[in-house]
Amino acid sequence: DAGVIQSPRHEVTEMGQEVTLRCKPISGHNSLFWYRQTMMRGLELLIYFNNNVPIDDSGMPEDRFSAKMPNASFSTLKIQPSEPRDSAVYFCASGHSSGNTIYFGEGSWLTVV
Amino acid sequence: EDKVVQSPLSLVVHEGDTVTLNCSYEVTNFRSLLWYKQEKKAPTFLFMLTSSGIEKKSGRLSSILDKKELFSILNITATQTGDSAVYLCAYSNYGGSQGNLIFGKGTKLSVKP
Protein backbone atom coordinates (compact mmCIF):
# COMPACT_ATOMS: atom_id res chain seq x y z
CA ASP A 1 0.00 0.00 0.00
CA ALA A 2 1.27 3.47 -0.80
CA GLY A 3 1.54 5.60 2.28
CA VAL A 4 1.14 9.34 2.50
CA ILE A 5 3.14 10.87 -0.32
CA GLN A 6 4.72 14.29 0.01
CA SER A 7 6.66 16.42 -2.41
CA PRO A 8 9.16 17.89 -2.65
CA ARG A 9 11.27 15.91 -0.20
CA HIS A 10 13.76 18.74 0.10
CA GLU A 11 13.54 22.36 -0.91
CA VAL A 12 15.97 25.22 -0.53
CA THR A 13 14.62 28.62 -1.50
CA GLU A 14 15.45 32.27 -1.09
CA MET A 15 13.59 34.52 1.28
CA GLY A 16 10.58 36.10 -0.36
CA GLN A 17 9.90 33.25 -2.75
CA GLU A 18 6.67 31.29 -2.82
CA VAL A 19 6.86 27.70 -1.60
CA THR A 20 4.23 25.06 -2.34
CA LEU A 21 4.27 21.72 -0.55
CA ARG A 22 2.11 18.88 -1.80
CA CYS A 23 0.49 15.89 -0.19
CA LYS A 24 -1.38 12.84 -1.39
CA PRO A 25 -3.14 11.10 1.53
CA ILE A 26 -3.70 7.38 1.83
CA SER A 27 -6.63 6.34 -0.35
CA GLY A 28 -9.83 6.07 1.68
CA HIS A 29 -8.71 8.34 4.50
CA ASN A 30 -11.01 11.31 5.07
CA SER A 31 -8.88 13.38 7.44
CA LEU A 32 -5.69 15.20 6.47
CA PHE A 33 -3.29 17.08 8.70
CA TRP A 34 -0.37 19.43 8.14
CA TYR A 35 2.26 19.54 10.88
CA ARG A 36 5.48 21.52 11.20
CA GLN A 37 8.46 20.24 13.15
CA THR A 38 11.39 22.29 14.46
CA MET A 39 13.97 21.64 17.15
CA MET A 40 12.65 24.49 19.26
CA ARG A 41 8.92 23.83 19.06
CA GLY A 42 8.64 20.15 18.23
CA LEU A 43 5.67 18.94 16.17
CA GLU A 44 2.95 21.55 15.79
CA LEU A 45 -0.42 21.04 14.13
CA LEU A 46 -0.97 23.73 11.51
CA ILE A 47 -4.32 22.77 10.01
CA TYR A 48 -6.54 19.78 9.47
CA PHE A 49 -9.27 18.85 7.02
CA ASN A 50 -12.20 16.46 7.32
CA ASN A 51 -13.80 15.42 4.04
CA ASN A 52 -11.81 18.13 2.26
CA VAL A 53 -13.16 20.88 4.52
CA PRO A 54 -10.76 22.84 6.78
CA ILE A 55 -11.87 22.24 10.36
CA ASP A 56 -9.24 23.98 12.45
CA ASP A 57 -6.58 26.31 11.10
CA SER A 58 -5.74 27.95 14.41
CA GLY A 59 -2.20 26.58 14.19
CA MET A 60 -1.40 28.38 10.96
CA PRO A 61 1.24 30.89 12.02
CA GLU A 62 0.15 33.87 9.93
CA ASP A 63 -1.42 35.02 6.71
CA ARG A 64 1.62 34.02 4.71
CA PHE A 65 0.51 30.41 5.17
CA SER A 66 -2.44 28.91 3.34
CA ALA A 67 -3.66 25.36 2.75
CA LYS A 68 -6.12 23.86 0.34
CA MET A 69 -7.66 20.49 -0.29
CA PRO A 70 -9.44 20.62 -3.64
CA ASN A 71 -10.26 16.90 -3.59
CA ALA A 72 -9.91 13.81 -1.43
CA SER A 73 -6.55 12.84 -2.87
CA PHE A 74 -4.60 16.08 -2.86
CA SER A 75 -3.66 18.94 -0.57
CA THR A 76 -1.23 21.84 -0.73
CA LEU A 77 0.42 24.03 1.86
CA LYS A 78 1.64 27.32 0.50
CA ILE A 79 3.97 29.89 2.05
CA GLN A 80 4.09 33.28 0.36
CA PRO A 81 6.39 35.08 0.90
CA SER A 82 8.72 32.65 2.65
CA GLU A 83 11.05 33.72 5.46
CA PRO A 84 14.10 32.05 7.05
CA ARG A 85 12.09 31.29 10.21
CA ASP A 86 9.82 29.07 8.12
CA SER A 87 12.68 26.58 7.76
CA ALA A 88 11.40 23.31 9.19
CA VAL A 89 10.18 19.86 8.27
CA TYR A 90 6.57 19.93 7.14
CA PHE A 91 4.69 16.68 7.61
CA CYS A 92 1.42 15.70 6.07
CA ALA A 93 -0.60 12.95 7.75
CA SER A 94 -3.89 11.24 7.02
CA GLY A 95 -6.36 9.03 8.82
CA HIS A 96 -9.99 8.15 9.32
CA SER A 97 -11.90 10.71 11.35
CA SER A 98 -13.14 7.88 13.57
CA GLY A 99 -9.94 5.88 13.46
CA ASN A 100 -7.24 5.13 15.98
CA THR A 101 -4.27 6.91 14.58
CA ILE A 102 -2.85 8.91 11.74
CA TYR A 103 -0.13 8.03 9.29
CA PHE A 104 2.65 10.43 8.43
CA GLY A 105 4.36 11.11 5.16
CA GLU A 106 8.12 11.34 5.12
CA GLY A 107 8.09 15.11 5.30
CA SER A 108 9.20 18.02 3.18
CA TRP A 109 12.45 19.50 4.48
CA LEU A 110 12.30 23.24 3.80
CA THR A 111 15.24 25.61 4.10
CA VAL A 112 14.70 29.31 3.43
CA VAL A 113 17.92 31.28 3.06
CA GLU B 1 -4.18 25.72 28.01
CA ASP B 2 -3.99 22.08 27.05
CA LYS B 3 -0.49 20.67 26.96
CA VAL B 4 1.66 17.55 27.13
CA VAL B 5 5.08 17.39 28.79
CA GLN B 6 7.61 14.64 28.26
CA SER B 7 10.59 13.71 30.39
CA PRO B 8 13.44 13.29 30.26
CA LEU B 9 14.24 15.36 27.18
CA SER B 10 17.12 13.04 26.37
CA LEU B 11 18.53 9.82 27.68
CA VAL B 12 21.65 7.77 26.96
CA VAL B 13 21.74 4.10 27.95
CA HIS B 14 23.65 0.96 27.04
CA GLU B 15 22.29 -2.04 25.23
CA GLY B 16 20.38 -4.31 27.56
CA ASP B 17 19.25 -1.54 29.88
CA THR B 18 15.57 -0.92 30.63
CA VAL B 19 14.22 2.59 30.17
CA THR B 20 11.05 4.37 31.23
CA LEU B 21 9.85 7.43 29.37
CA ASN B 22 7.30 9.73 30.93
CA CYS B 23 4.45 11.77 29.54
CA SER B 24 2.17 13.99 31.60
CA TYR B 25 -0.75 15.90 30.18
CA GLU B 26 -3.27 18.54 31.00
CA VAL B 27 -6.15 18.48 28.60
CA THR B 28 -9.89 19.01 28.67
CA ASN B 29 -12.16 16.40 27.15
CA PHE B 30 -9.38 13.85 26.91
CA ARG B 31 -10.01 11.09 24.36
CA SER B 32 -6.78 9.16 23.88
CA LEU B 33 -3.03 9.27 24.36
CA LEU B 34 -0.67 7.99 21.72
CA TRP B 35 2.99 7.12 21.53
CA TYR B 36 5.06 7.47 18.36
CA LYS B 37 8.66 6.60 17.50
CA GLN B 38 10.54 8.95 15.21
CA GLU B 39 13.85 7.93 13.73
CA LYS B 40 15.21 9.95 10.87
CA LYS B 41 11.96 10.51 9.06
CA ALA B 42 8.28 10.33 9.85
CA PRO B 43 6.82 9.40 13.24
CA THR B 44 5.53 5.84 13.32
CA PHE B 45 2.69 4.73 15.55
CA LEU B 46 3.40 2.60 18.63
CA PHE B 47 0.40 2.62 20.97
CA MET B 48 -2.93 4.25 21.62
CA LEU B 49 -4.24 4.33 25.19
CA THR B 50 -7.74 5.26 26.23
CA SER B 51 -8.34 3.41 29.50
CA SER B 52 -6.46 3.62 32.77
CA GLY B 53 -4.47 0.69 34.04
CA ILE B 54 -4.57 -1.44 30.90
CA GLU B 55 -1.08 -2.19 29.67
CA LYS B 56 -0.44 -2.30 25.95
CA LYS B 57 2.51 -4.46 24.86
CA SER B 58 4.41 -4.94 21.65
CA GLY B 59 7.54 -7.03 21.99
CA ARG B 60 9.94 -5.26 24.33
CA LEU B 61 7.81 -2.11 24.44
CA SER B 62 4.90 -1.54 26.76
CA SER B 63 2.84 1.42 27.84
CA ILE B 64 0.21 2.26 30.41
CA LEU B 65 -2.05 5.21 31.16
CA ASP B 66 -3.14 6.72 34.46
CA LYS B 67 -6.11 8.99 33.82
CA LYS B 68 -6.43 9.97 37.45
CA GLU B 69 -2.87 11.25 37.73
CA LEU B 70 -2.81 12.35 34.08
CA PHE B 71 0.30 10.57 32.89
CA SER B 72 1.53 7.71 30.78
CA ILE B 73 4.79 5.78 30.67
CA LEU B 74 6.52 3.94 27.87
CA ASN B 75 8.83 1.12 28.93
CA ILE B 76 11.49 -0.47 26.77
CA THR B 77 13.22 -3.56 28.15
CA ALA B 78 16.51 -5.05 26.95
CA THR B 79 17.18 -2.00 24.79
CA GLN B 80 18.94 -2.35 21.45
CA THR B 81 20.77 0.20 19.32
CA GLY B 82 17.80 0.12 16.95
CA ASP B 83 15.65 1.61 19.70
CA SER B 84 17.59 4.88 19.35
CA ALA B 85 15.01 7.46 18.29
CA VAL B 86 12.86 10.31 19.51
CA TYR B 87 9.76 9.03 21.29
CA LEU B 88 6.77 11.32 21.00
CA CYS B 89 3.69 11.40 23.16
CA ALA B 90 0.48 12.99 21.86
CA TYR B 91 -3.14 13.35 22.93
CA SER B 92 -6.41 13.82 21.16
CA ASN B 93 -9.53 15.26 22.70
CA TYR B 94 -13.22 15.25 21.96
CA GLY B 95 -14.41 18.09 19.86
CA GLY B 96 -11.84 17.44 17.19
CA SER B 97 -10.99 14.64 14.85
CA GLN B 98 -9.53 11.52 16.44
CA GLY B 99 -6.36 12.24 14.55
CA ASN B 100 -6.09 15.86 15.66
CA LEU B 101 -3.05 15.21 17.80
CA ILE B 102 -1.13 17.60 20.02
CA PHE B 103 2.43 16.44 20.55
CA GLY B 104 4.95 16.81 23.32
CA LYS B 105 8.51 17.76 22.42
CA GLY B 106 9.71 14.18 22.68
CA THR B 107 12.37 12.20 24.50
CA LYS B 108 15.53 11.52 22.55
CA LEU B 109 16.81 8.05 23.41
CA SER B 110 20.32 6.98 22.48
CA VAL B 111 21.28 3.35 23.01
CA LYS B 112 25.02 2.70 22.99
CA PRO B 113 26.47 -0.70 22.06
PDB file of C-alpha atoms in Angstrom:
ATOM      1  CA  ASP A   1       0.000   0.000   0.000  1.00  0.00           C
ATOM      2  CA  ALA A   2       1.268   3.467  -0.800  1.00  0.00           C
ATOM      3  CA  GLY A   3       1.540   5.603   2.277  1.00  0.00           C
ATOM      4  CA  VAL A   4       1.138   9.344   2.502  1.00  0.00           C
ATOM      5  CA  ILE A   5       3.139  10.866  -0.320  1.00  0.00           C
ATOM      6  CA  GLN A   6       4.718  14.288   0.008  1.00  0.00           C
ATOM      7  CA  SER A   7       6.663  16.418  -2.412  1.00  0.00           C
ATOM      8  CA  PRO A   8       9.156  17.889  -2.653  1.00  0.00           C
ATOM      9  CA  ARG A   9      11.274  15.910  -0.202  1.00  0.00           C
ATOM     10  CA  HIS A  10      13.759  18.741   0.097  1.00  0.00           C
ATOM     11  CA  GLU A  11      13.541  22.363  -0.908  1.00  0.00           C
ATOM     12  CA  VAL A  12      15.972  25.220  -0.530  1.00  0.00           C
ATOM     13  CA  THR A  13      14.623  28.618  -1.503  1.00  0.00           C
ATOM     14  CA  GLU A  14      15.446  32.273  -1.086  1.00  0.00           C
ATOM     15  CA  MET A  15      13.591  34.525   1.280  1.00  0.00           C
ATOM     16  CA  GLY A  16      10.576  36.101  -0.358  1.00  0.00           C
ATOM     17  CA  GLN A  17       9.899  33.247  -2.753  1.00  0.00           C
ATOM     18  CA  GLU A  18       6.674  31.287  -2.816  1.00  0.00           C
ATOM     19  CA  VAL A  19       6.856  27.703  -1.603  1.00  0.00           C
ATOM     20  CA  THR A  20       4.232  25.059  -2.342  1.00  0.00           C
ATOM     21  CA  LEU A  21       4.269  21.724  -0.551  1.00  0.00           C
ATOM     22  CA  ARG A  22       2.108  18.881  -1.795  1.00  0.00           C
ATOM     23  CA  CYS A  23       0.486  15.888  -0.192  1.00  0.00           C
ATOM     24  CA  LYS A  24      -1.385  12.838  -1.387  1.00  0.00           C
ATOM     25  CA  PRO A  25      -3.138  11.103   1.532  1.00  0.00           C
ATOM     26  CA  ILE A  26      -3.703   7.385   1.827  1.00  0.00           C
ATOM     27  CA  SER A  27      -6.630   6.342  -0.346  1.00  0.00           C
ATOM     28  CA  GLY A  28      -9.831   6.072   1.676  1.00  0.00           C
ATOM     29  CA  HIS A  29      -8.710   8.343   4.498  1.00  0.00           C
ATOM     30  CA  ASN A  30     -11.005  11.308   5.073  1.00  0.00           C
ATOM     31  CA  SER A  31      -8.876  13.379   7.445  1.00  0.00           C
ATOM     32  CA  LEU A  32      -5.692  15.201   6.466  1.00  0.00           C
ATOM     33  CA  PHE A  33      -3.292  17.075   8.704  1.00  0.00           C
ATOM     34  CA  TRP A  34      -0.369  19.428   8.144  1.00  0.00           C
ATOM     35  CA  TYR A  35       2.264  19.536  10.883  1.00  0.00           C
ATOM     36  CA  ARG A  36       5.485  21.519  11.201  1.00  0.00           C
ATOM     37  CA  GLN A  37       8.463  20.244  13.152  1.00  0.00           C
ATOM     38  CA  THR A  38      11.392  22.287  14.458  1.00  0.00           C
ATOM     39  CA  MET A  39      13.975  21.642  17.146  1.00  0.00           C
ATOM     40  CA  MET A  40      12.652  24.487  19.258  1.00  0.00           C
ATOM     41  CA  ARG A  41       8.917  23.829  19.061  1.00  0.00           C
ATOM     42  CA  GLY A  42       8.639  20.146  18.228  1.00  0.00           C
ATOM     43  CA  LEU A  43       5.673  18.944  16.170  1.00  0.00           C
ATOM     44  CA  GLU A  44       2.948  21.545  15.793  1.00  0.00           C
ATOM     45  CA  LEU A  45      -0.416  21.038  14.126  1.00  0.00           C
ATOM     46  CA  LEU A  46      -0.973  23.732  11.507  1.00  0.00           C
ATOM     47  CA  ILE A  47      -4.324  22.773  10.010  1.00  0.00           C
ATOM     48  CA  TYR A  48      -6.535  19.780   9.475  1.00  0.00           C
ATOM     49  CA  PHE A  49      -9.271  18.850   7.023  1.00  0.00           C
ATOM     50  CA  ASN A  50     -12.202  16.463   7.324  1.00  0.00           C
ATOM     51  CA  ASN A  51     -13.799  15.419   4.045  1.00  0.00           C
ATOM     52  CA  ASN A  52     -11.805  18.132   2.260  1.00  0.00           C
ATOM     53  CA  VAL A  53     -13.163  20.884   4.522  1.00  0.00           C
ATOM     54  CA  PRO A  54     -10.764  22.839   6.778  1.00  0.00           C
ATOM     55  CA  ILE A  55     -11.869  22.245  10.360  1.00  0.00           C
ATOM     56  CA  ASP A  56      -9.238  23.983  12.446  1.00  0.00           C
ATOM     57  CA  ASP A  57      -6.576  26.306  11.103  1.00  0.00           C
ATOM     58  CA  SER A  58      -5.736  27.952  14.409  1.00  0.00           C
ATOM     59  CA  GLY A  59      -2.198  26.579  14.190  1.00  0.00           C
ATOM     60  CA  MET A  60      -1.403  28.378  10.964  1.00  0.00           C
ATOM     61  CA  PRO A  61       1.243  30.894  12.017  1.00  0.00           C
ATOM     62  CA  GLU A  62       0.155  33.871   9.934  1.00  0.00           C
ATOM     63  CA  ASP A  63      -1.421  35.018   6.707  1.00  0.00           C
ATOM     64  CA  ARG A  64       1.623  34.024   4.715  1.00  0.00           C
ATOM     65  CA  PHE A  65       0.509  30.406   5.173  1.00  0.00           C
ATOM     66  CA  SER A  66      -2.438  28.914   3.342  1.00  0.00           C
ATOM     67  CA  ALA A  67      -3.659  25.363   2.754  1.00  0.00           C
ATOM     68  CA  LYS A  68      -6.123  23.864   0.344  1.00  0.00           C
ATOM     69  CA  MET A  69      -7.656  20.492  -0.286  1.00  0.00           C
ATOM     70  CA  PRO A  70      -9.435  20.618  -3.640  1.00  0.00           C
ATOM     71  CA  ASN A  71     -10.260  16.896  -3.592  1.00  0.00           C
ATOM     72  CA  ALA A  72      -9.914  13.811  -1.430  1.00  0.00           C
ATOM     73  CA  SER A  73      -6.553  12.842  -2.869  1.00  0.00           C
ATOM     74  CA  PHE A  74      -4.600  16.078  -2.859  1.00  0.00           C
ATOM     75  CA  SER A  75      -3.656  18.942  -0.566  1.00  0.00           C
ATOM     76  CA  THR A  76      -1.225  21.843  -0.734  1.00  0.00           C
ATOM     77  CA  LEU A  77       0.424  24.029   1.860  1.00  0.00           C
ATOM     78  CA  LYS A  78       1.639  27.323   0.499  1.00  0.00           C
ATOM     79  CA  ILE A  79       3.967  29.893   2.049  1.00  0.00           C
ATOM     80  CA  GLN A  80       4.090  33.284   0.362  1.00  0.00           C
ATOM     81  CA  PRO A  81       6.395  35.080   0.900  1.00  0.00           C
ATOM     82  CA  SER A  82       8.722  32.646   2.646  1.00  0.00           C
ATOM     83  CA  GLU A  83      11.045  33.725   5.465  1.00  0.00           C
ATOM     84  CA  PRO A  84      14.096  32.048   7.050  1.00  0.00           C
ATOM     85  CA  ARG A  85      12.092  31.293  10.207  1.00  0.00           C
ATOM     86  CA  ASP A  86       9.819  29.070   8.117  1.00  0.00           C
ATOM     87  CA  SER A  87      12.682  26.584   7.758  1.00  0.00           C
ATOM     88  CA  ALA A  88      11.397  23.305   9.194  1.00  0.00           C
ATOM     89  CA  VAL A  89      10.184  19.863   8.265  1.00  0.00           C
ATOM     90  CA  TYR A  90       6.570  19.935   7.140  1.00  0.00           C
ATOM     91  CA  PHE A  91       4.689  16.675   7.611  1.00  0.00           C
ATOM     92  CA  CYS A  92       1.417  15.703   6.069  1.00  0.00           C
ATOM     93  CA  ALA A  93      -0.601  12.951   7.754  1.00  0.00           C
ATOM     94  CA  SER A  94      -3.889  11.244   7.019  1.00  0.00           C
ATOM     95  CA  GLY A  95      -6.356   9.031   8.824  1.00  0.00           C
ATOM     96  CA  HIS A  96      -9.988   8.148   9.322  1.00  0.00           C
ATOM     97  CA  SER A  97     -11.902  10.713  11.353  1.00  0.00           C
ATOM     98  CA  SER A  98     -13.137   7.875  13.571  1.00  0.00           C
ATOM     99  CA  GLY A  99      -9.941   5.882  13.463  1.00  0.00           C
ATOM    100  CA  ASN A 100      -7.243   5.134  15.981  1.00  0.00           C
ATOM    101  CA  THR A 101      -4.275   6.915  14.581  1.00  0.00           C
ATOM    102  CA  ILE A 102      -2.854   8.910  11.739  1.00  0.00           C
ATOM    103  CA  TYR A 103      -0.125   8.026   9.290  1.00  0.00           C
ATOM    104  CA  PHE A 104       2.647  10.427   8.433  1.00  0.00           C
ATOM    105  CA  GLY A 105       4.356  11.109   5.159  1.00  0.00           C
ATOM    106  CA  GLU A 106       8.123  11.340   5.120  1.00  0.00           C
ATOM    107  CA  GLY A 107       8.088  15.110   5.297  1.00  0.00           C
ATOM    108  CA  SER A 108       9.199  18.022   3.178  1.00  0.00           C
ATOM    109  CA  TRP A 109      12.453  19.498   4.476  1.00  0.00           C
ATOM    110  CA  LEU A 110      12.303  23.238   3.797  1.00  0.00           C
ATOM    111  CA  THR A 111      15.238  25.615   4.104  1.00  0.00           C
ATOM    112  CA  VAL A 112      14.697  29.308   3.434  1.00  0.00           C
ATOM    113  CA  VAL A 113      17.925  31.280   3.056  1.00  0.00           C
TER     114      VAL A 113
ATOM    115  CA  GLU B   1      -4.184  25.721  28.010  1.00  0.00           C
ATOM    116  CA  ASP B   2      -3.991  22.075  27.052  1.00  0.00           C
ATOM    117  CA  LYS B   3      -0.492  20.674  26.963  1.00  0.00           C
ATOM    118  CA  VAL B   4       1.657  17.555  27.127  1.00  0.00           C
ATOM    119  CA  VAL B   5       5.083  17.394  28.787  1.00  0.00           C
ATOM    120  CA  GLN B   6       7.607  14.637  28.256  1.00  0.00           C
ATOM    121  CA  SER B   7      10.594  13.710  30.395  1.00  0.00           C
ATOM    122  CA  PRO B   8      13.439  13.294  30.255  1.00  0.00           C
ATOM    123  CA  LEU B   9      14.241  15.358  27.183  1.00  0.00           C
ATOM    124  CA  SER B  10      17.116  13.043  26.367  1.00  0.00           C
ATOM    125  CA  LEU B  11      18.534   9.818  27.682  1.00  0.00           C
ATOM    126  CA  VAL B  12      21.654   7.769  26.962  1.00  0.00           C
ATOM    127  CA  VAL B  13      21.744   4.102  27.949  1.00  0.00           C
ATOM    128  CA  HIS B  14      23.653   0.956  27.036  1.00  0.00           C
ATOM    129  CA  GLU B  15      22.291  -2.037  25.231  1.00  0.00           C
ATOM    130  CA  GLY B  16      20.381  -4.308  27.561  1.00  0.00           C
ATOM    131  CA  ASP B  17      19.246  -1.536  29.878  1.00  0.00           C
ATOM    132  CA  THR B  18      15.573  -0.915  30.632  1.00  0.00           C
ATOM    133  CA  VAL B  19      14.220   2.586  30.167  1.00  0.00           C
ATOM    134  CA  THR B  20      11.053   4.367  31.234  1.00  0.00           C
ATOM    135  CA  LEU B  21       9.854   7.427  29.373  1.00  0.00           C
ATOM    136  CA  ASN B  22       7.298   9.732  30.930  1.00  0.00           C
ATOM    137  CA  CYS B  23       4.447  11.774  29.536  1.00  0.00           C
ATOM    138  CA  SER B  24       2.168  13.995  31.600  1.00  0.00           C
ATOM    139  CA  TYR B  25      -0.755  15.895  30.184  1.00  0.00           C
ATOM    140  CA  GLU B  26      -3.272  18.544  30.997  1.00  0.00           C
ATOM    141  CA  VAL B  27      -6.155  18.481  28.600  1.00  0.00           C
ATOM    142  CA  THR B  28      -9.887  19.013  28.669  1.00  0.00           C
ATOM    143  CA  ASN B  29     -12.164  16.399  27.153  1.00  0.00           C
ATOM    144  CA  PHE B  30      -9.378  13.847  26.914  1.00  0.00           C
ATOM    145  CA  ARG B  31     -10.005  11.090  24.358  1.00  0.00           C
ATOM    146  CA  SER B  32      -6.775   9.163  23.878  1.00  0.00           C
ATOM    147  CA  LEU B  33      -3.033   9.267  24.362  1.00  0.00           C
ATOM    148  CA  LEU B  34      -0.672   7.995  21.716  1.00  0.00           C
ATOM    149  CA  TRP B  35       2.995   7.123  21.533  1.00  0.00           C
ATOM    150  CA  TYR B  36       5.061   7.473  18.364  1.00  0.00           C
ATOM    151  CA  LYS B  37       8.656   6.603  17.497  1.00  0.00           C
ATOM    152  CA  GLN B  38      10.536   8.953  15.210  1.00  0.00           C
ATOM    153  CA  GLU B  39      13.850   7.926  13.729  1.00  0.00           C
ATOM    154  CA  LYS B  40      15.208   9.955  10.866  1.00  0.00           C
ATOM    155  CA  LYS B  41      11.964  10.510   9.058  1.00  0.00           C
ATOM    156  CA  ALA B  42       8.283  10.328   9.845  1.00  0.00           C
ATOM    157  CA  PRO B  43       6.823   9.399  13.241  1.00  0.00           C
ATOM    158  CA  THR B  44       5.529   5.842  13.323  1.00  0.00           C
ATOM    159  CA  PHE B  45       2.688   4.727  15.551  1.00  0.00           C
ATOM    160  CA  LEU B  46       3.396   2.602  18.627  1.00  0.00           C
ATOM    161  CA  PHE B  47       0.396   2.621  20.973  1.00  0.00           C
ATOM    162  CA  MET B  48      -2.929   4.250  21.621  1.00  0.00           C
ATOM    163  CA  LEU B  49      -4.243   4.331  25.193  1.00  0.00           C
ATOM    164  CA  THR B  50      -7.742   5.262  26.227  1.00  0.00           C
ATOM    165  CA  SER B  51      -8.341   3.406  29.500  1.00  0.00           C
ATOM    166  CA  SER B  52      -6.462   3.619  32.774  1.00  0.00           C
ATOM    167  CA  GLY B  53      -4.468   0.687  34.041  1.00  0.00           C
ATOM    168  CA  ILE B  54      -4.567  -1.438  30.905  1.00  0.00           C
ATOM    169  CA  GLU B  55      -1.083  -2.187  29.667  1.00  0.00           C
ATOM    170  CA  LYS B  56      -0.437  -2.297  25.953  1.00  0.00           C
ATOM    171  CA  LYS B  57       2.508  -4.459  24.859  1.00  0.00           C
ATOM    172  CA  SER B  58       4.409  -4.936  21.653  1.00  0.00           C
ATOM    173  CA  GLY B  59       7.535  -7.029  21.995  1.00  0.00           C
ATOM    174  CA  ARG B  60       9.938  -5.260  24.326  1.00  0.00           C
ATOM    175  CA  LEU B  61       7.807  -2.114  24.435  1.00  0.00           C
ATOM    176  CA  SER B  62       4.896  -1.540  26.760  1.00  0.00           C
ATOM    177  CA  SER B  63       2.837   1.417  27.840  1.00  0.00           C
ATOM    178  CA  ILE B  64       0.211   2.261  30.413  1.00  0.00           C
ATOM    179  CA  LEU B  65      -2.046   5.214  31.155  1.00  0.00           C
ATOM    180  CA  ASP B  66      -3.139   6.720  34.457  1.00  0.00           C
ATOM    181  CA  LYS B  67      -6.115   8.995  33.819  1.00  0.00           C
ATOM    182  CA  LYS B  68      -6.430   9.971  37.454  1.00  0.00           C
ATOM    183  CA  GLU B  69      -2.868  11.246  37.730  1.00  0.00           C
ATOM    184  CA  LEU B  70      -2.808  12.354  34.077  1.00  0.00           C
ATOM    185  CA  PHE B  71       0.302  10.568  32.889  1.00  0.00           C
ATOM    186  CA  SER B  72       1.533   7.714  30.781  1.00  0.00           C
ATOM    187  CA  ILE B  73       4.786   5.782  30.673  1.00  0.00           C
ATOM    188  CA  LEU B  74       6.520   3.939  27.874  1.00  0.00           C
ATOM    189  CA  ASN B  75       8.831   1.119  28.927  1.00  0.00           C
ATOM    190  CA  ILE B  76      11.487  -0.472  26.771  1.00  0.00           C
ATOM    191  CA  THR B  77      13.218  -3.560  28.146  1.00  0.00           C
ATOM    192  CA  ALA B  78      16.509  -5.048  26.948  1.00  0.00           C
ATOM    193  CA  THR B  79      17.182  -2.001  24.791  1.00  0.00           C
ATOM    194  CA  GLN B  80      18.941  -2.352  21.451  1.00  0.00           C
ATOM    195  CA  THR B  81      20.766   0.196  19.317  1.00  0.00           C
ATOM    196  CA  GLY B  82      17.799   0.116  16.951  1.00  0.00           C
ATOM    197  CA  ASP B  83      15.654   1.613  19.696  1.00  0.00           C
ATOM    198  CA  SER B  84      17.590   4.879  19.347  1.00  0.00           C
ATOM    199  CA  ALA B  85      15.008   7.458  18.291  1.00  0.00           C
ATOM    200  CA  VAL B  86      12.862  10.312  19.508  1.00  0.00           C
ATOM    201  CA  TYR B  87       9.761   9.028  21.286  1.00  0.00           C
ATOM    202  CA  LEU B  88       6.775  11.320  21.002  1.00  0.00           C
ATOM    203  CA  CYS B  89       3.687  11.400  23.162  1.00  0.00           C
ATOM    204  CA  ALA B  90       0.479  12.991  21.862  1.00  0.00           C
ATOM    205  CA  TYR B  91      -3.137  13.350  22.932  1.00  0.00           C
ATOM    206  CA  SER B  92      -6.407  13.821  21.162  1.00  0.00           C
ATOM    207  CA  ASN B  93      -9.533  15.262  22.697  1.00  0.00           C
ATOM    208  CA  TYR B  94     -13.215  15.254  21.961  1.00  0.00           C
ATOM    209  CA  GLY B  95     -14.413  18.093  19.855  1.00  0.00           C
ATOM    210  CA  GLY B  96     -11.844  17.440  17.193  1.00  0.00           C
ATOM    211  CA  SER B  97     -10.986  14.636  14.846  1.00  0.00           C
ATOM    212  CA  GLN B  98      -9.526  11.522  16.443  1.00  0.00           C
ATOM    213  CA  GLY B  99      -6.360  12.236  14.546  1.00  0.00           C
ATOM    214  CA  ASN B 100      -6.092  15.859  15.660  1.00  0.00           C
ATOM    215  CA  LEU B 101      -3.048  15.214  17.801  1.00  0.00           C
ATOM    216  CA  ILE B 102      -1.131  17.605  20.019  1.00  0.00           C
ATOM    217  CA  PHE B 103       2.430  16.441  20.551  1.00  0.00           C
ATOM    218  CA  GLY B 104       4.951  16.814  23.321  1.00  0.00           C
ATOM    219  CA  LYS B 105       8.507  17.756  22.417  1.00  0.00           C
ATOM    220  CA  GLY B 106       9.709  14.182  22.677  1.00  0.00           C
ATOM    221  CA  THR B 107      12.371  12.199  24.501  1.00  0.00           C
ATOM    222  CA  LYS B 108      15.533  11.516  22.546  1.00  0.00           C
ATOM    223  CA  LEU B 109      16.811   8.048  23.408  1.00  0.00           C
ATOM    224  CA  SER B 110      20.324   6.980  22.477  1.00  0.00           C
ATOM    225  CA  VAL B 111      21.280   3.350  23.014  1.00  0.00           C
ATOM    226  CA  LYS B 112      25.022   2.703  22.995  1.00  0.00           C
ATOM    227  CA  PRO B 113      26.471  -0.701  22.063  1.00  0.00           C
TER     228      PRO B 113
END
